[in-house]
Short mmCIF file of C-alpha atoms in Angstrom, two decimals:
data_model
loop_
_atom_site.label_atom_id
_atom_site.label_comp_id
_atom_site.label_asym_id
_atom_site.label_seq_id
_atom_site.Cartn_x
_atom_site.Cartn_y
_atom_site.Cartn_z
CA MET A 772 16.57 0.16 -29.71
CA PRO A 773 16.63 3.43 -27.65
CA LEU A 774 18.37 3.47 -24.26
CA PHE A 775 16.87 5.05 -21.14
CA LYS A 776 18.48 5.80 -17.78
CA LYS A 777 16.36 4.67 -14.83
CA LEU A 778 15.93 7.37 -12.15
CA ASN A 779 14.71 6.91 -8.60
CA GLN A 780 12.46 9.48 -6.91
CA SER A 781 15.37 11.40 -5.36
CA GLU A 782 17.04 11.71 -8.75
CA PHE A 783 13.72 12.76 -10.27
CA ILE A 784 13.41 15.54 -7.67
CA GLU A 785 16.94 16.73 -8.49
CA LEU A 786 16.03 16.79 -12.19
CA ALA A 787 12.82 18.71 -11.44
CA TYR A 788 14.75 21.43 -9.58
CA LEU A 789 17.38 21.61 -12.30
CA LYS A 790 14.68 22.08 -14.96
CA GLY A 791 12.58 24.49 -12.88
CA TRP A 792 9.61 22.13 -12.74
CA ALA A 793 9.28 22.28 -8.93
CA SER A 794 9.58 24.78 -6.12
CA GLY A 795 10.16 24.33 -2.41
CA LYS A 796 12.16 21.60 -0.77
CA PRO A 797 10.89 18.37 0.80
CA GLU A 798 11.00 18.38 4.60
CA ILE A 799 12.96 15.34 5.76
CA LYS A 800 11.76 13.43 8.81
CA ILE A 801 13.70 10.65 10.56
CA GLU A 802 11.76 8.26 12.79
CA THR A 803 13.15 5.61 15.12
CA LEU A 804 11.11 2.42 15.17
CA PRO A 805 11.31 0.54 18.49
CA LYS A 806 12.49 -3.03 18.65
CA VAL A 807 9.84 -5.60 17.84
CA SER A 808 9.48 -9.21 18.95
CA PHE A 809 8.79 -12.18 16.73
CA TYR A 810 8.06 -15.82 17.51
CA SER A 811 9.69 -18.43 15.31
CA MET A 812 10.20 -22.21 15.63
CA GLY A 813 9.15 -22.21 19.27
CA LYS A 814 11.45 -19.34 20.27
CA ARG A 815 10.93 -15.63 20.82
CA ASP A 816 13.43 -13.23 19.28
CA SER A 817 13.43 -9.55 18.37
CA HIS A 818 14.58 -7.06 15.76
CA PRO A 819 16.46 -4.02 17.13
CA SER A 820 15.30 -0.44 16.77
CA VAL A 821 15.90 1.08 13.36
CA GLU A 822 15.54 4.45 11.64
CA VAL A 823 13.29 5.19 8.66
CA ARG A 824 13.13 8.32 6.51
CA THR A 825 10.22 10.20 4.97
CA ALA A 826 10.09 13.44 2.98
CA SER A 827 7.13 15.74 2.44
CA SER A 828 5.52 15.68 -1.01
CA ILE A 829 6.25 18.34 -3.62
CA LEU A 830 4.39 19.19 -6.82
CA VAL A 831 6.17 18.79 -10.15
CA THR A 832 4.82 20.05 -13.49
CA LEU A 833 6.38 18.33 -16.50
CA PRO A 834 6.18 20.32 -19.77
CA GLU A 835 5.87 17.19 -21.92
CA VAL A 836 6.26 13.55 -20.96
CA VAL A 837 5.46 10.09 -22.25
CA ILE A 838 3.49 7.83 -19.91
CA GLN A 839 4.65 4.27 -20.50
CA GLY A 840 1.56 2.15 -19.90
CA SER A 841 2.92 -1.27 -18.92
CA SER A 842 4.93 0.16 -15.99
CA PHE A 843 2.93 3.38 -15.43
CA GLY A 844 6.33 5.08 -15.65
CA LEU A 845 7.29 8.44 -17.18
CA ILE A 846 9.72 8.89 -20.06
CA TYR A 847 11.43 12.25 -20.44
CA GLU A 848 14.10 12.51 -23.14
CA ASP A 849 16.50 9.63 -22.33
CA LYS A 850 15.24 9.02 -18.78
CA ILE A 851 12.61 6.69 -17.33
CA ILE A 852 11.09 8.01 -14.11
CA PRO A 853 8.81 6.36 -11.51
CA GLY A 854 5.25 7.48 -12.14
CA GLY A 855 2.03 5.96 -10.85
CA LEU A 856 3.80 2.97 -9.29
CA ALA A 857 6.53 4.73 -7.35
CA HIS A 858 6.62 3.34 -3.79
CA SER A 859 8.58 0.17 -4.61
CA PRO A 860 11.98 0.30 -6.33
CA VAL A 861 10.76 -2.60 -8.50
CA TRP A 862 8.26 -0.99 -10.88
CA MET A 863 9.54 -1.43 -14.43
CA SER A 864 7.71 -3.92 -16.64
CA SER A 865 9.30 -6.78 -18.55
CA GLU A 866 9.03 -4.70 -21.75
CA PHE A 867 12.19 -2.90 -20.63
CA ILE A 868 15.38 -4.82 -21.44
CA ASP A 869 18.19 -4.41 -18.91
CA ALA A 870 21.26 -3.08 -20.74
CA GLY A 871 23.40 -2.79 -17.60
CA ASN A 872 24.64 0.12 -15.46
CA GLY A 873 21.11 1.40 -14.84
CA PHE A 874 20.18 1.68 -18.52
CA TYR A 875 17.24 -0.03 -20.22
CA GLN A 876 16.21 -0.56 -23.81
CA TYR A 877 12.66 0.18 -24.88
CA THR A 878 10.85 1.15 -28.07
CA VAL A 879 8.01 3.58 -27.41
CA LYS A 880 4.69 2.46 -28.88
CA LYS A 881 2.57 4.64 -31.16
CA LEU A 882 1.63 7.51 -28.87
CA VAL A 883 -1.92 8.33 -27.78
CA ALA A 884 -2.31 12.03 -26.96
CA ILE A 885 -4.01 13.10 -23.73
CA ASP A 886 -5.44 16.50 -24.60
CA ASP A 887 -6.36 18.34 -21.42
CA THR A 888 -5.17 21.33 -19.42
CA ASN A 889 -2.76 20.47 -16.59
CA PRO A 890 -3.93 16.89 -15.88
CA CYS A 891 -2.78 15.32 -12.62
CA LEU A 892 -1.20 11.91 -12.12
CA LEU A 893 -3.15 10.24 -9.28
CA GLY A 894 -2.03 6.61 -9.46
CA PHE A 895 -3.58 3.41 -8.13
CA ILE A 896 -7.18 3.50 -6.99
CA CYS A 897 -8.04 0.06 -8.42
CA HIS A 898 -6.31 -1.85 -5.58
CA TRP A 899 -6.84 -1.40 -1.83
CA GLY A 900 -3.20 -1.86 -0.83
CA HIS A 901 -1.59 0.12 -3.63
CA PHE A 902 -3.98 3.01 -2.99
CA PHE A 903 -2.31 3.67 0.38
CA ILE A 904 1.25 3.56 -0.90
CA ASP A 905 0.87 4.79 -4.51
CA ALA A 906 -2.05 7.26 -4.46
CA LEU A 907 -2.94 8.53 -0.97
CA ASP A 908 -0.16 11.14 -0.79
CA ARG A 909 -1.17 12.59 -4.15
CA LEU A 910 -4.88 12.51 -3.36
CA LEU A 911 -4.48 14.47 -0.12
CA LYS A 912 -2.09 16.96 -1.74
CA TYR A 913 -4.43 17.59 -4.66
CA GLN A 914 -7.35 18.02 -2.25
CA GLU A 915 -5.34 20.51 -0.18
CA LEU A 916 -4.52 22.53 -3.31
CA ASN A 917 -8.03 22.27 -4.84
CA LEU A 918 -6.79 20.39 -7.90
CA LEU A 919 -9.26 17.50 -7.89
CA ASP A 920 -11.42 19.04 -10.61
CA ARG A 921 -8.60 18.47 -13.09
CA LEU A 922 -8.34 15.35 -15.23
CA MET A 923 -7.04 12.56 -12.95
CA LEU A 924 -4.78 9.95 -14.55
CA VAL A 925 -5.21 6.59 -12.85
CA ALA A 926 -3.92 3.06 -13.32
CA ASP A 927 -5.39 0.55 -15.73
CA PRO A 928 -7.98 -1.22 -13.52
CA ASP A 929 -6.48 -4.56 -14.56
CA PHE A 930 -2.87 -3.43 -14.23
CA LEU A 931 -2.14 -6.25 -11.75
CA ASP A 932 -4.15 -8.88 -13.68
CA LEU A 933 -6.53 -9.32 -10.74
CA HIS A 934 -9.73 -8.42 -12.65
CA PRO A 935 -11.16 -6.24 -9.84
CA GLN A 936 -14.70 -4.92 -9.80
CA VAL A 937 -14.37 -1.16 -10.23
CA ASP A 938 -16.82 1.71 -10.52
CA ALA A 939 -17.11 4.47 -13.11
CA THR A 940 -13.98 6.17 -11.73
CA PHE A 941 -11.97 2.93 -12.08
CA ALA A 942 -11.71 2.61 -8.28
CA VAL A 943 -12.54 -0.43 -6.17
CA PRO A 944 -15.62 0.22 -3.99
CA GLN A 945 -13.72 0.48 -0.68
CA VAL A 946 -11.42 3.17 -2.09
CA THR A 947 -14.39 5.16 -3.43
CA GLN A 948 -16.10 4.89 -0.02
CA LEU A 949 -12.93 6.05 1.71
CA MET A 950 -12.58 9.03 -0.61
CA ARG A 951 -16.18 10.01 0.11
CA LEU A 952 -15.46 9.97 3.86
CA LEU A 953 -12.70 12.44 3.05
CA GLY A 954 -15.17 14.63 1.17
CA ILE A 955 -13.85 13.61 -2.25
CA ARG A 956 -16.12 12.61 -5.12
CA LEU A 957 -14.25 12.18 -8.37
CA ASP A 958 -16.18 13.07 -11.51
CA PRO A 959 -16.12 9.95 -13.75
CA SER A 960 -15.83 12.18 -16.82
CA ARG A 961 -12.60 13.63 -15.34
CA VAL A 962 -10.87 10.31 -14.66
CA PHE A 963 -8.64 8.80 -17.35
CA PRO A 964 -7.30 5.22 -17.11
CA VAL A 965 -3.76 4.78 -18.41
CA LEU A 966 -4.05 1.42 -20.15
CA LYS A 967 -1.04 -0.87 -19.80
CA THR A 968 -1.20 -1.74 -23.51
CA HIS A 969 -0.62 1.86 -24.63
CA ASP A 970 1.91 4.66 -24.36
CA TYR A 971 0.68 8.25 -24.06
CA VAL A 972 2.02 11.74 -24.57
CA VAL A 973 0.84 14.54 -22.29
CA SER A 974 1.79 18.19 -21.78
CA ASN A 975 1.96 20.20 -18.55
CA MET A 976 1.14 17.20 -16.41
CA VAL A 977 1.22 17.67 -12.64
CA THR A 978 2.50 14.91 -10.40
CA CYS A 979 3.21 14.75 -6.71
CA THR A 980 6.17 12.96 -5.17
CA LEU A 981 5.43 10.34 -2.54
CA GLU A 982 6.35 10.94 1.10
CA ALA A 983 7.95 7.53 1.43
CA GLN A 984 9.61 4.75 -0.51
CA LYS A 985 9.66 1.14 0.55
CA PRO A 986 10.37 0.08 3.29
CA ALA A 987 8.92 3.27 4.83
CA ILE A 988 5.28 4.33 4.68
CA SER A 989 3.74 7.81 4.64
CA SER A 990 3.32 7.89 8.40
CA GLY A 991 2.08 11.47 8.63
CA ASN A 992 -0.69 10.95 6.08
CA PHE A 993 -1.68 7.63 7.64
CA VAL A 994 -2.23 9.40 10.97
CA LYS A 995 -4.13 12.26 9.30
CA LEU A 996 -6.31 9.75 7.48
CA ARG A 997 -7.19 7.95 10.70
CA GLU A 998 -8.08 11.21 12.43
CA ARG A 999 -10.38 12.23 9.60
CA VAL A 1000 -12.01 8.81 9.18
CA LEU A 1001 -12.58 8.05 12.85
CA GLY A 1002 -14.23 11.42 13.17
CA HIS A 1003 -17.17 9.74 11.41
CA VAL A 1004 -17.41 7.00 14.07
CA ASP A 1005 -19.85 8.25 16.70
CA ARG A 1006 -18.62 6.19 19.63
CA ILE A 1007 -17.00 2.93 20.60
CA ASP A 1008 -18.79 0.57 22.99
CA ASP A 1009 -16.02 -0.79 25.22
CA ASP A 1010 -18.06 -3.92 25.90
CA LYS A 1011 -17.64 -4.80 22.24
CA LYS A 1012 -13.87 -4.58 22.21
CA SER A 1013 -12.85 -7.82 20.60
CA LEU A 1014 -10.35 -10.29 19.25
CA VAL A 1015 -10.37 -10.16 15.44
CA PHE A 1016 -8.87 -12.67 13.00
CA VAL A 1017 -8.42 -11.38 9.44
CA GLY A 1018 -9.02 -14.21 6.98
CA ARG A 1019 -7.88 -14.39 3.37
CA SER A 1020 -10.27 -15.05 0.49
CA GLU A 1021 -10.31 -14.21 -3.21
CA VAL A 1022 -6.51 -14.35 -3.24
CA THR A 1023 -4.08 -16.36 -5.35
CA LYS A 1024 -1.13 -16.38 -2.95
CA ARG A 1025 -0.46 -16.79 0.77
CA LEU A 1026 -3.51 -19.02 1.07
CA ILE A 1027 -4.34 -20.28 4.55
CA LEU A 1028 -4.64 -23.95 3.64
CA ASN A 1029 -6.72 -25.02 6.64
CA GLN A 1030 -8.66 -21.77 6.89
CA ASP A 1031 -12.20 -23.18 7.25
CA THR A 1032 -11.24 -25.44 10.16
CA LEU A 1033 -9.14 -22.71 11.75
CA CYS A 1034 -11.95 -20.15 11.54
CA ARG A 1035 -14.46 -22.51 13.17
CA TYR A 1036 -12.01 -23.15 16.00
CA LEU A 1037 -11.39 -19.44 16.52
CA GLU A 1038 -15.08 -18.61 16.58
CA GLN A 1039 -16.28 -21.53 18.71
CA ALA A 1040 -13.40 -22.09 21.11
CA LYS A 1041 -11.89 -18.62 21.40
CA GLY A 1042 -14.83 -16.27 20.86
CA CYS A 1043 -12.97 -14.62 18.02
CA ARG A 1044 -14.56 -12.50 15.33
CA VAL A 1045 -13.42 -13.81 11.92
CA ILE A 1046 -13.63 -11.30 9.08
CA PHE A 1047 -12.76 -11.10 5.40
CA PRO A 1048 -12.19 -7.41 4.64
CA GLU A 1049 -12.89 -7.78 0.93
CA HIS A 1050 -16.47 -8.75 1.85
CA LEU A 1051 -17.02 -5.77 4.14
CA SER A 1052 -18.22 -2.29 3.37
CA LEU A 1053 -15.85 0.43 4.48
CA ASP A 1054 -18.16 1.41 7.36
CA GLU A 1055 -18.17 -2.20 8.59
CA ALA A 1056 -14.38 -2.41 8.39
CA ILE A 1057 -13.95 0.88 10.27
CA ASN A 1058 -16.31 -0.18 13.04
CA ILE A 1059 -14.70 -3.61 13.45
CA PHE A 1060 -11.07 -2.45 13.49
CA SER A 1061 -11.74 0.64 15.61
CA SER A 1062 -13.50 -1.59 18.17
CA ALA A 1063 -10.82 -4.30 18.26
CA SER A 1064 -8.43 -4.69 21.16
CA ARG A 1065 -6.44 -7.54 19.55
CA VAL A 1066 -5.95 -8.30 15.86
CA ILE A 1067 -4.45 -11.45 14.30
CA LEU A 1068 -3.40 -10.54 10.79
CA PRO A 1069 -1.84 -12.82 8.16
CA VAL A 1070 0.41 -10.56 6.10
CA GLY A 1071 -1.23 -9.01 3.01
CA SER A 1072 -3.01 -5.90 1.75
CA ALA A 1073 -5.53 -6.17 4.60
CA LYS A 1074 -2.82 -4.68 6.81
CA PHE A 1075 -3.93 -1.23 5.69
CA ASN A 1076 -7.15 -1.71 7.67
CA LEU A 1077 -4.96 -1.25 10.75
CA ILE A 1078 -5.25 2.47 9.97
CA PHE A 1079 -8.71 2.25 11.54
CA CYS A 1080 -7.41 0.78 14.84
CA ARG A 1081 -7.26 2.89 17.97
CA PRO A 1082 -3.89 3.58 19.61
CA GLY A 1083 -2.97 0.77 22.00
CA THR A 1084 -4.54 -1.99 19.90
CA LYS A 1085 -2.38 -5.14 19.97
CA VAL A 1086 -1.50 -6.66 16.59
CA ILE A 1087 0.17 -9.98 15.80
CA CYS A 1088 1.11 -10.32 12.15
CA ILE A 1089 1.50 -13.88 10.84
CA THR A 1090 4.17 -14.39 8.18
CA PRO A 1091 5.61 -17.43 6.40
CA MET A 1092 8.35 -19.25 8.32
CA GLY A 1093 11.66 -17.44 7.96
CA TYR A 1094 10.19 -14.27 6.48
CA THR A 1095 10.11 -12.03 9.55
CA SER A 1096 13.62 -13.05 10.54
CA SER A 1097 14.81 -12.01 7.05
CA LYS A 1098 14.06 -8.36 7.92
CA SER A 1099 12.20 -7.85 4.65
CA GLY A 1100 10.88 -4.54 3.36
CA LEU A 1101 7.30 -5.59 4.05
CA VAL A 1102 8.13 -6.33 7.69
CA MET A 1103 9.60 -2.83 7.95
CA MET A 1104 6.48 -1.30 6.40
CA ILE A 1105 4.26 -2.95 9.02
CA ARG A 1106 6.61 -1.89 11.81
CA HIS A 1107 6.54 1.72 10.57
CA MET A 1108 2.76 1.73 10.19
CA CYS A 1109 2.10 0.34 13.67
CA HIS A 1110 4.62 2.69 15.28
CA ALA A 1111 3.06 5.73 13.60
CA LEU A 1112 -0.46 4.67 14.62
CA GLY A 1113 0.49 3.78 18.20
CA LEU A 1114 -0.29 0.09 17.81
CA ILE A 1115 1.53 -2.63 19.76
CA LEU A 1116 3.04 -5.09 17.28
CA ALA A 1117 4.63 -8.53 17.24
CA PHE A 1118 5.22 -11.07 14.47
CA TYR A 1119 4.57 -14.81 14.41
CA GLU A 1120 6.08 -17.14 11.84
CA CYS A 1121 4.04 -20.18 10.83
CA GLU A 1122 4.76 -23.28 8.78
CA ILE A 1123 4.53 -23.03 5.01
CA GLU A 1124 3.34 -25.45 2.37
CA ARG A 1125 6.76 -25.99 0.85
CA ALA A 1126 10.24 -24.50 0.52
CA PRO A 1127 11.82 -22.17 -0.45
CA ILE A 1128 10.88 -19.52 2.08
CA LEU A 1129 8.98 -16.86 0.18
CA LEU A 1130 6.55 -14.12 1.11
CA ASN A 1131 3.96 -15.70 -1.17
CA SER A 1132 4.17 -19.20 0.32
CA ASN A 1133 0.88 -20.76 1.42
CA LEU A 1134 0.39 -20.80 5.20
CA LEU A 1135 -0.31 -23.68 7.59
CA ILE A 1136 -1.67 -22.18 10.83
CA SER A 1137 -2.43 -24.80 13.50
CA LYS A 1138 -4.56 -24.67 16.63
CA SER A 1139 -1.36 -24.76 18.68
CA ASP A 1140 -0.16 -21.69 16.73
CA ILE A 1141 -3.33 -19.87 17.75
CA ARG A 1142 -2.84 -20.82 21.40
CA ARG A 1143 0.74 -19.49 21.29
CA ILE A 1144 -0.42 -16.31 19.55
CA LEU A 1145 -3.04 -15.66 22.24
CA ALA A 1146 -0.35 -16.19 24.88
CA GLU A 1147 1.88 -13.71 23.04
CA PHE A 1148 -0.85 -11.07 23.30
CA ASP A 1149 -0.63 -11.32 27.09
CA ASP A 1150 3.09 -10.48 26.94
CA LEU A 1151 2.69 -7.50 24.60
CA SER A 1152 2.88 -4.09 26.22
#
């Protein structure tokens, strides 16, 4: 069985320069995230300030490459390179067999040819969260360079086995609505889904490196996106500034086990607006988050709606017990996002259904938790 060396994005960039596939150098930016408080087991603690690194995107044109469908990765000669799923270091599918020392075994399937002139790898538009970390940088770069009329290669709409409802461009509705606010309307006839059951061969494919790898986020593009999107919001009525609780529905993990009771309590006793972002149009989500003064957010993909919050909005992110104190990559992503957007952040750890402590544990949020969270808002500045 053939062996392939796994490259990370930095190694891919070095290879691209060596082969003459890219020009220009990424501009490196170092940001210092301020310390952040978290509340756990009745006590307040904090994480110290920390540095994160981003690098501006560059275009790379590969003369010929295999797109490996089940991981959306790229195979060039004896190397496997992060492709459409490049933000996380964990992107290879189980079809690759670990042979040790960074090498993997894999037998390429019968190749399907993608016959088009200079197609562009766009990435994930079939999932709200992955769009922001695995497609936004490319989308904005291609728009800047007037490349969006080329064939766009996107993820299999069921890549994550979530069975999302997608449109003719294989995007979930909120992503399509967001692209339209940015003046982007993809032509369905020029969008090609890379099915996870196939491998493909393509020539002269353009891709764009991401500005950040986990645990960082593309802070510059997040800020640009907010500026462009909020330009479509006519005005904010200060009398409507509100407390918002972001519920979780249509999910298979991190369920809020007592959610119905909790939501009634928040609405009736605390005057809170309870929302489920997956049930909102993009315009509704923008108006709600841009009008909020305080947001209670159980950790999940809904965190990317914080992009629509105004600077100074206070955010408390609820995580499973022990998760914030573990200094996970996801905690760092939320810290980076809120710092870039000028949001005031704290974390709150709640009880979980059972051990061990995992990000995907189901949550038990009590009324006393809510009272403590509201008190924490008063101390945030």
